[in-house]
Amino acid sequence: MDFELSEDQHALVSALQAILEDHSQIPQSARFDSHWCDTDLQAQLEDMGFLDAAREIGGLEGALVVYETARVIGAVETIGRGLVAPIACPGLELSGPVALARRDGLHLAIRNLPIARMLLIEDGADVLVLDLADGVVEPVETILAYPYGRFAAPPVLDDARRFVGAGEAMRKWWRVGLAAEIAGAASAAIDFTVDYVRTRKAFGRPIGAFQSVQHRLVQRHGYAKAAYYLAMRAAWSGTASDAQVAACHAQSGLKELLFDLHQFNGGMGMTNEHLLHFWIYRARALQAEAGGPTRAALAIAAARWDDGLSEPEERHLSMARS
Amino acid sequence: MLEELQRLEPFRAEVRGWLAANLPSDWRRRMLGASEADHVAFQEWWFGKLMAAGYGAPHWPAEWGGSGFSFAQQIVLYEEIARAGAPRLIHYFVALHHVPGTLLHWGTHAQRERHLPAVLSGKEIWCQGFSEPNAGSDLASLRTRAVRDGDHYVVNGQKTWSSNAHHAQFCLLLARTDPAASKSRGISYFILDMKTPGITLRPIKQMTGASHFNEIFLDDVRIPAENLVGPENEGWKVAQSTLSSERGLSILELAERMKQGFALLLADARVPGPDGVPYDDAETRRRLVDIHVRIEALRVLVNNQLGAVLRGEALGVAPSIVKLYYSDLLRDFTRLGASIRGIESQHLEDVLMGGPNETGYWMQDYLYSWAWTISGGSSEIQRNIIAERGLGLPREPAAA
């Protein structure tokens, strides 16, 4: 299988990139903030139907929207609204950002909760859908790149709609979305750093001319490329195991990515005056939500090998899935 | 790519059926610790079987005795050969890939007539005479000299890391014909008959205990001028054809073999050596998953390279990304195998001749994995290529 996009997918991505280009600058007022929600872009994506791509076209198209939007500097909510909710909860009417949480995590700070109209709650085999009334959420100040909030009081779930049997789909597409968004943030952070090391000079030459910098950037580039392809494969195949692999891989390379990119951006990379943190903290937040690479790895081990049997036979056309 | 491969399902079934009927189930036992002579005979026998079935030279044009398979057919064939765990045709690698890749582009008709049918007969093993003791990654600095003397060139110098030269009848040789020209100019490309007087071979014993590669000493070796390939002093260009002659199929085969090797690693992990790390240990499981996930990443990277070939697109730095990814992964993979076996893996075991890079003799596999980050363009060279041509970073200034 390879991920050469079809003509329609190319058209979707090109149209989306044209819009994203208009959102490549951060307003001066938000320049030094730890995060900035691009509400205009969020509304545009909603109005123009990009967040309905997963439902109307397919999971791969939904994942492409997640990946591409993760590359811009302003945060938008795409995983819940654009991927998880439309696929896991067919028929659910959607409008505006959707936050995601686990039933046992409702007391925690939840990503995107302050801007969300709706919360999807993974509840074992099922999914609960909770409409969010004004005033039930209080914002939580963090340095992570998204708005976080928690419930002012434990939410009452009696009125929540239950999607019976949707739990597995929610877990799966949540993982796909996290993998795609991490891959997008990682690739944008690498591009930003490549631009920086091309122009920043030391000892009379761009620091990107030193192999000590080049070689580490190449390693990170390889990681980000593989993360993208694995996320797209998972979105295409829709299997739980591909989603686990994609989410695990996306998280596994982050430690080196963060270290190297900060290192190559020098002291400026540690400041809010530089833009690097917008993507780096985004990746960190997504990794935290995904549970971390070790937990992801142990979950894969449990899913694949605890039956005491050998590695399952790969489907015959594994190579040819496309 | 999917549709193209789906159409080939009958072909896949045919190949799979042929392998099931013809691959000796005991070949691993027979080749474990086999003598060089037995290994040569076995490789020749297996290559002959493949040729008779039309699977030995799938990428060769039909007019030169190959199957003329489409690239998609080649993908299917290589996948099935890897999945069946068939022996690798390591003695014929240069002959099957580099020789046609070079001669079909640059060779004379006489050179093709003389050598291409002979390769497919299985009677000609070829080796490569490129690297030198002081010209490895910086290949263009090679110093072996070839001086024209009437209708011959007289060659003096030393080559190294020449795999299977001790079995080879012919060698693809690079030598400097114009010492005044700048590095990559002034090199010429020759076919060298390994029986020519003046050639001395010295097999190099590797840290695995095996001796796959050799030094070749060349003392007043006379090569007929008709064995020059391509124009004199244009050998560097000819060598680029040699090195780009296989378009991702070998790495596809290796990636698929690695997936098979992972099943072997899991089986070992369940029964670790006496002091090996236990399977239910969380750290071991994490490391196993790390390898599993990276094998999947390798496979998607390989498939994208193959997809680009199928679409007729330029490959750019994709082969470098894949080679770098594979060789890093192979090292970590085999190291984990050695950890799991514990002290048992330190015993020097017999070498599985013609085996994959994950034979299950993990310490040997681990030691040999180091060859992969060095040969065929070291990891550092691959990173330079990706940095400069892929990421567009400035070149590091040349040494003064």
XYZ file of C-alpha atoms in Angstrom:
722
model
C 0.000 0.000 0.000
C 1.193 3.491 -0.614
C -0.349 6.821 0.186
C -0.213 8.685 -3.007
C -3.333 10.804 -2.705
C -6.089 10.379 -5.266
C -7.121 13.323 -7.407
C -10.050 14.029 -5.110
C -7.858 13.855 -2.042
C -5.341 16.182 -3.675
C -8.151 18.605 -4.426
C -9.336 18.453 -0.822
C -5.846 19.058 0.556
C -5.114 21.859 -1.932
C -8.349 23.642 -1.106
C -7.646 23.290 2.586
C -4.041 24.480 2.261
C -5.221 27.554 0.382
C -7.370 28.478 3.372
C -4.677 27.609 5.892
C -2.237 29.882 4.133
C -4.405 32.833 5.133
C -4.006 31.709 8.736
C -0.246 31.338 8.819
C 0.328 34.496 10.854
C -0.431 34.964 14.508
C -1.983 38.296 15.579
C 0.382 40.543 17.455
C -1.889 40.505 20.494
C -1.444 36.747 20.876
C 2.205 36.710 19.882
C 3.554 35.965 23.339
C 0.752 33.755 24.602
C 1.256 30.069 25.244
C -1.592 29.258 22.936
C -3.902 30.879 20.477
C -7.191 29.474 19.242
C -7.877 30.486 15.695
C -11.643 30.840 16.039
C -12.014 32.284 12.542
C -10.357 29.254 11.052
C -12.436 26.932 13.210
C -15.614 28.579 11.884
C -14.350 28.482 8.319
C -13.533 24.779 8.500
C -17.002 24.171 9.883
C -18.818 26.337 7.333
C -16.933 25.024 4.343
C -17.555 21.407 5.236
C -13.954 20.328 5.867
C -14.956 18.899 9.230
C -17.556 16.738 7.540
C -14.992 15.048 5.292
C -14.791 11.929 7.464
C -18.533 11.424 7.438
C -19.148 12.373 3.838
C -16.044 10.932 2.215
C -14.066 8.744 4.590
C -11.767 8.409 7.576
C -8.640 9.001 5.503
C -9.976 12.367 4.323
C -10.883 13.254 7.911
C -7.360 12.389 9.033
C -5.889 14.520 6.247
C -7.847 17.510 7.566
C -6.526 16.839 11.081
C -2.948 16.556 9.811
C -3.013 19.685 7.656
C -4.666 21.891 10.257
C -2.165 20.756 12.905
C 0.522 22.415 10.819
C -0.823 25.956 11.262
C 0.119 28.070 14.194
C -3.337 28.622 15.654
C -5.039 25.765 17.436
C -8.281 24.404 16.056
C -10.326 21.454 17.210
C -10.512 18.826 14.505
C -10.126 15.380 16.061
C -13.434 15.386 17.916
C -15.554 17.319 15.445
C -13.871 16.111 12.274
C -13.020 12.491 12.975
C -14.176 10.802 16.182
C -17.735 12.074 16.548
C -18.790 11.687 12.903
C -17.466 8.142 12.671
C -18.148 6.763 16.159
C -21.578 8.363 16.499
C -23.339 8.157 13.146
C -26.409 10.335 12.930
C -25.272 12.632 15.697
C -25.852 16.211 14.686
C -22.643 18.143 14.930
C -21.875 21.799 15.130
C -18.800 23.362 16.659
C -15.859 21.865 18.519
C -16.231 18.513 20.263
C -14.128 17.631 23.321
C -13.169 14.075 24.180
C -12.787 12.420 27.565
C -12.801 9.107 29.335
C -15.491 8.376 31.881
C -12.895 8.012 34.631
C -11.230 11.284 33.596
C -14.106 13.710 33.961
C -12.515 15.317 37.026
C -9.377 16.205 35.063
C -8.586 19.198 32.909
C -9.930 18.328 29.466
C -8.474 19.639 26.235
C -10.768 21.968 24.259
C -13.513 21.777 26.880
C -13.904 25.588 27.155
C -14.566 25.970 23.433
C -16.576 22.785 22.931
C -20.332 22.572 22.487
C -20.353 18.872 23.107
C -18.335 16.280 25.021
C -17.914 12.685 23.913
C -17.248 10.396 26.834
C -15.705 6.981 26.309
C -17.638 4.701 28.622
C -16.322 1.186 28.093
C -18.225 -0.358 25.230
C -20.373 2.749 24.775
C -20.024 6.450 24.136
C -21.923 9.109 26.038
C -22.658 12.412 24.353
C -23.081 15.357 26.661
C -24.206 18.784 25.471
C -22.334 21.484 27.306
C -24.462 24.251 28.763
C -23.038 27.688 29.434
C -21.276 28.025 32.749
C -20.599 24.369 33.513
C -16.954 24.581 32.464
C -14.265 26.641 34.093
C -11.047 27.312 32.214
C -7.767 25.868 33.438
C -4.637 27.895 32.843
C -1.891 25.774 31.308
C 1.138 26.369 29.142
C -0.022 23.680 26.742
C -1.096 24.821 23.340
C -4.842 24.335 23.648
C -7.597 25.695 25.833
C -8.170 23.394 28.806
C -11.094 23.346 31.149
C -12.694 21.270 33.845
C -16.244 20.875 35.105
C -17.123 23.321 37.853
C -19.167 20.510 39.372
C -19.254 16.815 38.459
C -21.348 16.607 35.300
C -24.746 14.970 35.458
C -24.779 12.229 32.867
C -28.449 11.258 33.182
C -29.380 13.287 30.137
C -26.388 12.239 28.084
C -27.197 10.312 24.944
C -25.706 6.850 24.835
C -24.289 5.346 21.652
C -24.301 1.686 22.451
C -21.254 -0.214 21.191
C -19.464 2.916 19.943
C -16.656 2.776 22.534
C -14.214 0.825 20.375
C -14.701 3.166 17.419
C -14.138 6.166 19.656
C -10.908 4.749 21.067
C -9.698 3.813 17.608
C -10.399 7.104 15.864
C -9.191 9.085 18.838
C -5.845 7.310 18.431
C -5.839 7.941 14.677
C -6.607 11.617 15.252
C -3.910 12.008 17.896
C -1.377 10.305 15.623
C -2.312 12.538 12.682
C -2.268 15.731 14.751
C 1.086 14.875 16.352
C 2.486 14.091 12.898
C 1.235 17.454 11.594
C 2.625 19.425 14.527
C 5.934 17.552 14.284
C 6.343 18.214 10.578
C 5.516 21.911 10.993
C 7.995 22.232 13.865
C 10.670 20.551 11.743
C 9.957 22.858 8.784
C 10.147 25.865 11.086
C 13.481 24.661 12.457
C 14.879 23.869 9.010
C 14.110 27.453 7.979
C 15.799 28.726 11.115
C 19.017 26.742 10.742
C 19.277 27.768 7.104
C 19.435 31.428 8.049
C 20.916 31.509 11.531
C 24.672 31.841 11.204
C 27.495 30.867 13.528
C 31.232 30.694 12.789
C 30.540 32.358 9.470
C 28.085 29.862 8.050
C 24.473 28.765 8.548
C 24.265 26.356 11.460
C 22.339 24.034 9.138
C 25.599 23.462 7.262
C 27.048 21.574 10.226
C 26.580 17.843 10.083
C 25.988 17.711 13.814
C 22.793 19.662 13.172
C 21.902 18.157 9.805
C 22.078 14.549 10.862
C 19.852 14.923 13.877
C 17.313 16.882 11.842
C 17.310 14.089 9.273
C 16.542 11.536 11.992
C 13.616 13.619 13.171
C 12.439 14.103 9.594
C 12.384 10.319 9.124
C 10.353 9.917 12.288
C 7.810 12.539 11.210
C 7.443 11.030 7.759
C 6.824 7.571 9.157
C 4.380 9.046 11.691
C 2.401 10.619 8.862
C 2.255 7.446 6.777
C 1.325 5.272 9.746
C -1.467 7.667 10.708
C -2.781 7.651 7.146
C -2.548 3.873 6.946
C -4.547 3.590 10.155
C -7.143 6.037 8.837
C -7.358 4.086 5.619
C -7.567 0.585 7.065
C -9.693 1.525 10.067
C -8.258 -1.354 12.088
C -7.688 -1.077 15.828
C -4.172 -2.503 15.549
C -3.073 0.017 12.900
C -4.472 2.821 15.066
C -2.503 1.558 18.061
C 0.686 1.309 16.029
C 0.239 4.824 14.620
C -0.425 6.383 18.029
C 2.473 4.529 19.619
C 4.919 5.508 16.905
C 3.830 9.145 16.900
C 4.503 9.380 20.631
C 7.697 7.350 20.653
C 9.726 9.819 18.625
C 8.611 12.938 20.444
C 11.247 13.004 23.161
C 14.081 13.285 20.643
C 12.075 15.660 18.474
C 11.451 18.115 21.274
C 15.002 17.946 22.517
C 16.622 18.448 19.126
C 14.327 21.169 17.829
C 14.683 23.206 20.995
C 18.425 22.671 20.887
C 18.727 23.873 17.300
C 16.582 26.941 17.922
C 19.000 27.855 20.697
C 18.077 30.141 23.541
C 15.315 31.688 21.455
C 13.633 28.290 21.293
C 13.072 28.493 25.032
C 11.116 31.725 24.799
C 7.586 32.671 23.930
C 9.071 35.241 21.550
C 9.911 32.421 19.191
C 7.099 30.448 17.562
C 8.439 26.946 18.087
C 6.520 26.381 21.305
C 3.163 26.554 19.539
C 3.819 23.200 17.872
C 5.985 21.653 20.560
C 3.472 22.165 23.342
C 0.789 20.970 21.007
C 2.631 17.712 20.554
C 3.238 17.432 24.297
C -0.435 17.958 25.049
C -1.490 15.350 22.525
C 1.033 12.898 23.882
C -0.313 13.388 27.382
C -3.827 12.760 26.116
C -2.695 9.626 24.279
C -1.243 8.238 27.482
C 2.451 8.280 26.646
C 4.566 5.901 24.594
C 5.147 3.318 27.302
C 1.481 2.852 28.032
C 0.757 2.712 24.320
C 3.427 0.050 23.847
C 2.193 -2.085 26.719
C -1.352 -1.861 25.361
C -0.138 -3.180 22.026
C 1.744 -5.995 23.744
C -1.375 -6.926 25.693
C -3.585 -6.810 22.609
C -1.291 -8.852 20.407
C 0.589 -11.281 22.542
C -1.273 -12.103 25.714
C -3.012 -14.989 24.069
C 0.293 -16.847 24.155
C 0.114 -17.398 20.435
C 2.535 -16.365 17.788
C 2.242 -13.182 15.776
C -1.057 -13.223 13.879
C -0.762 -13.979 10.204
C -0.651 -10.760 8.256
C -3.545 -10.373 5.914
C -2.498 -11.534 2.548
C -2.809 -8.199 0.828
C -1.158 -6.334 3.639
C 1.373 -4.837 1.305
C -1.300 -3.819 -1.119
C -3.684 -2.023 1.157
C -4.200 1.363 -0.331
C -0.874 0.470 -6.531
C -3.521 -1.548 -4.700
C -5.543 -2.243 -7.809
C -2.484 -3.262 -9.732
C -1.481 -5.710 -7.011
C -5.005 -7.007 -6.579
C -5.069 -7.942 -10.237
C -1.998 -10.036 -9.575
C -3.638 -12.264 -6.990
C -3.599 -15.288 -9.340
C 0.097 -14.693 -9.952
C 0.689 -14.436 -6.212
C -1.085 -17.738 -5.670
C 1.015 -19.323 -8.393
C 4.274 -18.108 -6.832
C 3.157 -19.169 -3.388
C 2.233 -22.608 -4.649
C 5.530 -22.984 -6.450
C 7.498 -22.023 -3.350
C 5.524 -24.446 -1.201
C 6.309 -27.243 -3.621
C 9.926 -26.408 -4.368
C 11.562 -24.730 -1.393
C 13.333 -27.449 0.600
C 11.893 -27.368 4.107
C 15.264 -28.343 5.550
C 17.390 -25.763 3.801
C 18.172 -23.936 7.026
C 19.442 -27.124 8.643
C 21.528 -27.907 5.583
C 23.051 -24.435 5.340
C 23.733 -23.958 9.046
C 27.499 -24.056 9.275
C 27.725 -25.364 5.702
C 31.092 -25.287 3.946
C 31.743 -22.607 1.366
C 31.681 -25.233 -1.377
C 28.327 -26.609 -0.239
C 26.949 -23.099 -0.021
C 28.094 -22.235 -3.537
C 26.540 -25.440 -4.855
C 23.304 -24.821 -2.989
C 23.021 -21.223 -4.218
C 23.625 -22.388 -7.782
C 20.998 -25.133 -7.392
C 18.393 -22.763 -5.923
C 19.074 -20.101 -8.545
C 18.670 -22.780 -11.230
C 15.305 -23.804 -9.768
C 14.147 -20.201 -9.738
C 15.336 -19.647 -13.297
C 13.549 -22.760 -14.533
C 10.330 -21.453 -12.991
C 10.845 -17.993 -14.502
C 11.463 -16.404 -11.083
C 15.247 -16.069 -11.136
C 15.581 -12.857 -13.148
C 12.169 -11.204 -12.927
C 13.549 -7.740 -13.672
C 15.631 -8.731 -16.699
C 14.229 -7.966 -20.134
C 12.956 -11.002 -21.992
C 15.374 -10.431 -24.871
C 18.235 -11.137 -22.474
C 16.692 -14.213 -20.950
C 14.795 -12.597 -18.098
C 11.113 -12.868 -17.284
C 10.394 -9.283 -18.241
C 7.963 -9.074 -15.336
C 6.194 -5.810 -14.657
C 7.389 -3.934 -11.585
C 4.175 -4.888 -9.770
C 4.854 -8.553 -10.543
C 8.348 -8.166 -9.175
C 6.904 -6.702 -5.975
C 4.638 -9.714 -5.557
C 7.446 -12.164 -6.290
C 9.871 -10.569 -3.831
C 7.211 -10.445 -1.142
C 6.389 -14.096 -1.535
C 10.018 -15.192 -1.595
C 10.591 -13.259 1.631
C 7.464 -14.578 3.299
C 8.346 -18.144 2.407
C 11.691 -17.657 4.154
C 13.587 -18.769 1.063
C 17.382 -18.431 0.973
C 18.750 -15.113 -0.183
C 20.631 -15.286 -3.452
C 23.571 -13.455 -1.978
C 26.153 -14.883 -4.377
C 24.220 -13.568 -7.338
C 23.297 -10.135 -6.069
C 25.924 -8.213 -8.041
C 25.428 -10.404 -11.120
C 21.651 -10.112 -11.136
C 21.320 -6.419 -10.291
C 24.520 -4.507 -10.906
C 25.670 -6.293 -14.047
C 22.509 -5.776 -16.134
C 21.933 -2.331 -14.572
C 25.359 -1.356 -15.868
C 25.788 -3.299 -19.102
C 22.304 -2.704 -20.473
C 22.928 1.016 -20.188
C 26.636 1.367 -20.897
C 27.946 -1.976 -22.155
C 28.797 -2.900 -25.721
C 26.753 -5.511 -27.493
C 29.711 -7.863 -27.272
C 29.937 -7.353 -23.510
C 26.242 -8.078 -23.104
C 26.448 -11.154 -25.338
C 29.423 -12.440 -23.448
C 28.151 -11.936 -19.926
C 24.387 -11.654 -19.595
C 23.496 -15.209 -20.697
C 26.352 -16.536 -18.573
C 24.971 -14.821 -15.483
C 21.598 -16.449 -15.973
C 23.220 -19.848 -16.409
C 24.249 -19.564 -12.761
C 27.861 -20.230 -13.631
C 29.081 -16.667 -13.179
C 29.307 -15.071 -9.785
C 30.318 -11.424 -9.827
C 31.806 -9.147 -7.222
C 32.368 -5.435 -6.956
C 35.760 -3.726 -6.872
C 34.799 -0.225 -5.789
C 35.918 0.475 -2.206
C 39.550 0.851 -1.251
C 41.318 1.045 2.097
C 41.386 4.837 1.752
C 38.250 5.298 -0.323
C 35.063 4.106 1.331
C 32.376 6.725 1.843
C 34.575 9.071 -0.146
C 34.649 6.625 -3.037
C 35.715 9.203 -5.616
C 39.108 9.476 -3.924
C 40.003 5.957 -5.074
C 43.645 5.475 -6.115
C 43.847 2.170 -7.967
C 45.501 3.061 -11.266
C 44.778 1.793 -14.751
C 47.309 2.777 -17.400
C 46.691 2.196 -21.067
C 49.299 -0.065 -22.682
C 48.449 -0.867 -26.287
C 45.208 -2.832 -26.360
C 45.257 -3.381 -22.599
C 45.045 -1.424 -19.388
C 47.556 -2.287 -16.685
C 46.017 -2.047 -13.237
C 47.757 -1.640 -9.905
C 46.125 -1.039 -6.561
C 44.048 -2.507 -3.818
C 40.328 -3.027 -3.349
C 38.516 -4.027 -0.203
C 35.149 -5.101 1.256
C 34.497 -7.079 -1.899
C 31.703 -9.492 -0.999
C 32.002 -12.973 -2.451
C 35.112 -12.098 -4.440
C 36.512 -15.483 -3.359
C 33.746 -17.152 -5.375
C 33.581 -14.677 -8.225
C 34.569 -15.189 -11.844
C 34.251 -11.486 -12.692
C 34.499 -8.152 -10.970
C 33.054 -4.708 -11.698
C 36.126 -2.586 -11.196
C 36.687 1.141 -10.796
C 40.177 2.466 -11.432
C 41.722 5.863 -12.030
C 42.815 6.444 -15.626
C 43.524 10.171 -15.388
C 45.259 11.121 -12.136
C 45.361 14.773 -13.169
C 41.586 15.093 -13.371
C 39.536 16.123 -10.364
C 38.299 13.331 -8.145
C 35.237 11.858 -9.803
C 36.505 12.635 -13.268
C 39.367 10.494 -14.433
C 37.854 7.226 -13.194
C 37.084 4.391 -15.588
C 34.937 1.319 -15.252
C 36.129 -2.172 -16.216
C 35.056 -5.766 -16.327
C 37.812 -7.734 -14.625
C 38.244 -11.468 -15.181
C 39.196 -12.761 -11.738
C 41.483 -15.410 -13.270
C 43.793 -12.728 -14.692
C 47.385 -13.072 -13.454
C 48.383 -10.544 -10.795
C 45.231 -10.800 -8.678
C 45.650 -11.859 -5.061
C 42.672 -12.339 -2.784
C 42.644 -12.193 0.960
C 39.375 -13.100 2.655
C 38.738 -10.880 5.663
C 37.508 -12.633 8.753
C 34.654 -10.657 10.243
C 33.730 -10.318 13.890
C 30.851 -12.736 13.265
C 33.399 -15.444 12.442
C 32.410 -15.560 8.771
C 34.434 -14.297 5.809
C 32.042 -12.791 3.310
C 34.307 -10.105 2.007
C 37.798 -9.802 0.726
C 40.693 -7.609 -0.081
C 41.751 -7.722 -3.718
C 45.373 -6.883 -4.528
C 46.041 -5.931 -8.142
C 49.635 -6.124 -9.356
C 50.211 -5.356 -13.031
C 46.867 -6.882 -13.895
C 46.258 -6.607 -17.645
C 42.669 -5.918 -18.648
C 41.813 -6.001 -22.364
C 40.651 -2.600 -23.596
C 37.403 -4.127 -24.827
C 36.512 -4.681 -21.157
C 36.230 -0.959 -20.593
C 32.569 -0.152 -19.819
C 31.425 3.223 -21.083
C 33.903 5.884 -22.202
C 37.321 6.197 -20.608
C 37.278 8.590 -17.636
C 33.472 8.420 -17.417
C 33.419 5.540 -14.961
C 31.859 7.605 -12.200
C 28.735 8.083 -14.305
C 28.685 4.392 -15.152
C 28.932 3.563 -11.451
C 25.830 5.641 -10.750
C 23.906 3.244 -13.009
C 25.336 0.317 -11.075
C 24.331 1.763 -7.735
C 20.819 2.756 -8.763
C 20.097 -0.491 -10.568
C 17.663 -1.909 -8.087
C 14.749 0.307 -7.282
C 13.607 -0.721 -3.832
C 12.885 -4.402 -4.330
C 15.808 -5.558 -2.210
C 14.745 -3.395 0.681
C 11.169 -4.611 0.237
C 12.437 -8.161 0.523
C 14.480 -7.251 3.590
C 11.554 -5.485 5.249
C 9.293 -8.483 4.681
C 11.996 -10.814 5.958
C 12.321 -8.626 9.011
C 8.649 -9.119 9.717
C 9.216 -12.876 9.584
C 12.254 -12.441 11.803
C 10.122 -10.664 14.347
C 7.998 -13.782 14.786
C 11.239 -15.617 15.547
C 12.184 -12.979 18.082
C 8.803 -13.298 19.791
C 9.164 -17.044 19.970
C 12.567 -16.616 21.594
C 11.189 -13.968 23.919
C 8.740 -16.482 25.321
C 11.575 -18.844 26.192
C 14.442 -16.557 27.122
C 17.951 -17.774 27.888
C 18.770 -18.569 31.542
C 19.832 -15.017 32.236
C 17.965 -13.410 29.351
C 15.289 -10.866 30.059
C 11.884 -12.382 30.830
C 9.021 -11.942 28.431
C 6.563 -10.657 31.004
C 8.933 -7.879 31.951
C 7.332 -4.545 31.016
C 10.580 -3.160 29.638
C 11.060 -6.174 27.371
C 7.527 -5.838 26.103
C 8.027 -2.155 25.489
C 11.180 -2.888 23.511
C 9.424 -5.621 21.532
C 6.619 -3.237 20.629
C 9.145 -0.577 19.688
C 10.621 -2.969 17.123
C 7.193 -4.094 15.934
C 6.043 -0.513 15.407
C 9.236 0.456 13.615
C 8.945 -2.530 11.285
C 5.492 -1.265 10.358
C 6.937 2.213 9.833
C 9.653 0.743 7.615
C 7.053 -1.081 5.567
C 4.998 2.039 4.905
C 8.138 3.931 3.920
C 9.182 1.112 1.558
C 5.725 0.890 0.056
C 5.709 4.571 -0.693
C 9.017 4.262 -2.480
C 7.682 1.340 -4.532
C 4.512 3.281 -5.269
C 6.616 6.128 -6.638
C 8.469 3.681 -8.904
C 5.182 2.274 -10.151
C 3.946 5.757 -10.976
C 7.195 6.556 -12.743
C 8.058 9.373 -10.368
C 11.517 10.506 -9.370
C 12.494 8.870 -6.099
C 14.377 11.827 -4.661
C 15.822 10.949 -1.269
C 13.313 8.162 -0.523
C 15.883 5.358 -0.940
C 18.201 7.107 1.518
C 15.414 7.530 4.072
C 14.489 3.875 3.770
C 18.059 2.589 3.926
C 18.802 4.705 6.973
C 15.624 3.601 8.698
C 16.257 -0.070 7.938
C 19.839 -0.147 9.143
C 19.100 1.668 12.426
C 16.182 -0.658 13.046
C 18.127 -3.807 12.213
C 20.713 -2.943 14.819
C 18.160 -2.335 17.570
C 16.170 -5.399 16.564
C 19.099 -7.802 16.684
C 20.448 -6.236 19.861
C 17.132 -6.986 21.545
C 17.425 -10.586 20.344
C 20.846 -10.828 21.918
C 19.497 -9.353 25.188
C 16.693 -11.839 25.297
C 18.977 -14.815 24.775
C 21.328 -13.502 27.444
C 24.723 -15.173 27.859
C 23.652 -17.947 25.495
C 23.802 -15.512 22.621
C 27.515 -14.944 23.281
C 28.413 -18.468 22.204
C 29.799 -18.438 18.692
C 27.295 -20.414 16.727
C 27.475 -21.684 13.196
C 26.580 -19.219 10.496
C 23.361 -19.757 8.538
C 24.687 -19.427 4.995
C 22.354 -17.484 2.725
C 20.105 -16.645 5.652
C 18.256 -13.397 6.259
C 19.625 -10.632 8.467
C 17.550 -12.036 11.325
C 18.609 -15.679 11.441
C 17.726 -16.052 15.119
C 21.413 -16.419 15.999
C 21.051 -13.034 17.504
C 24.571 -12.144 18.510
C 25.810 -12.929 15.015
C 22.897 -11.024 13.570
C 23.664 -8.104 15.840
C 27.352 -8.067 14.935
C 26.540 -8.293 11.248
C 23.953 -5.522 11.535
C 26.841 -3.081 11.883
C 27.738 -3.772 8.273
C 24.412 -2.282 7.265
C 25.082 1.151 8.705
C 28.377 1.237 6.792
C 28.019 -0.542 3.466
C 26.127 0.738 0.446
C 26.580 4.347 1.575
C 27.088 4.766 5.311
C 24.373 6.195 7.523
C 26.322 9.437 7.672
C 26.376 9.682 3.882
C 22.641 8.944 3.750
C 22.011 11.704 6.282
C 24.096 14.124 4.227
C 22.063 13.263 1.136
C 18.726 13.698 2.917
C 19.827 16.918 4.609
C 21.092 18.538 1.439
C 18.748 17.196 -1.212
C 15.681 16.500 0.911
C 15.617 19.245 3.534
C 17.525 21.751 1.400
C 20.157 22.456 4.037
C 23.424 24.028 2.948
C 26.339 21.743 2.156
C 29.014 21.426 4.732
C 32.062 23.235 3.313
C 34.558 20.886 1.687
C 37.806 20.238 3.511
C 40.586 22.575 2.466
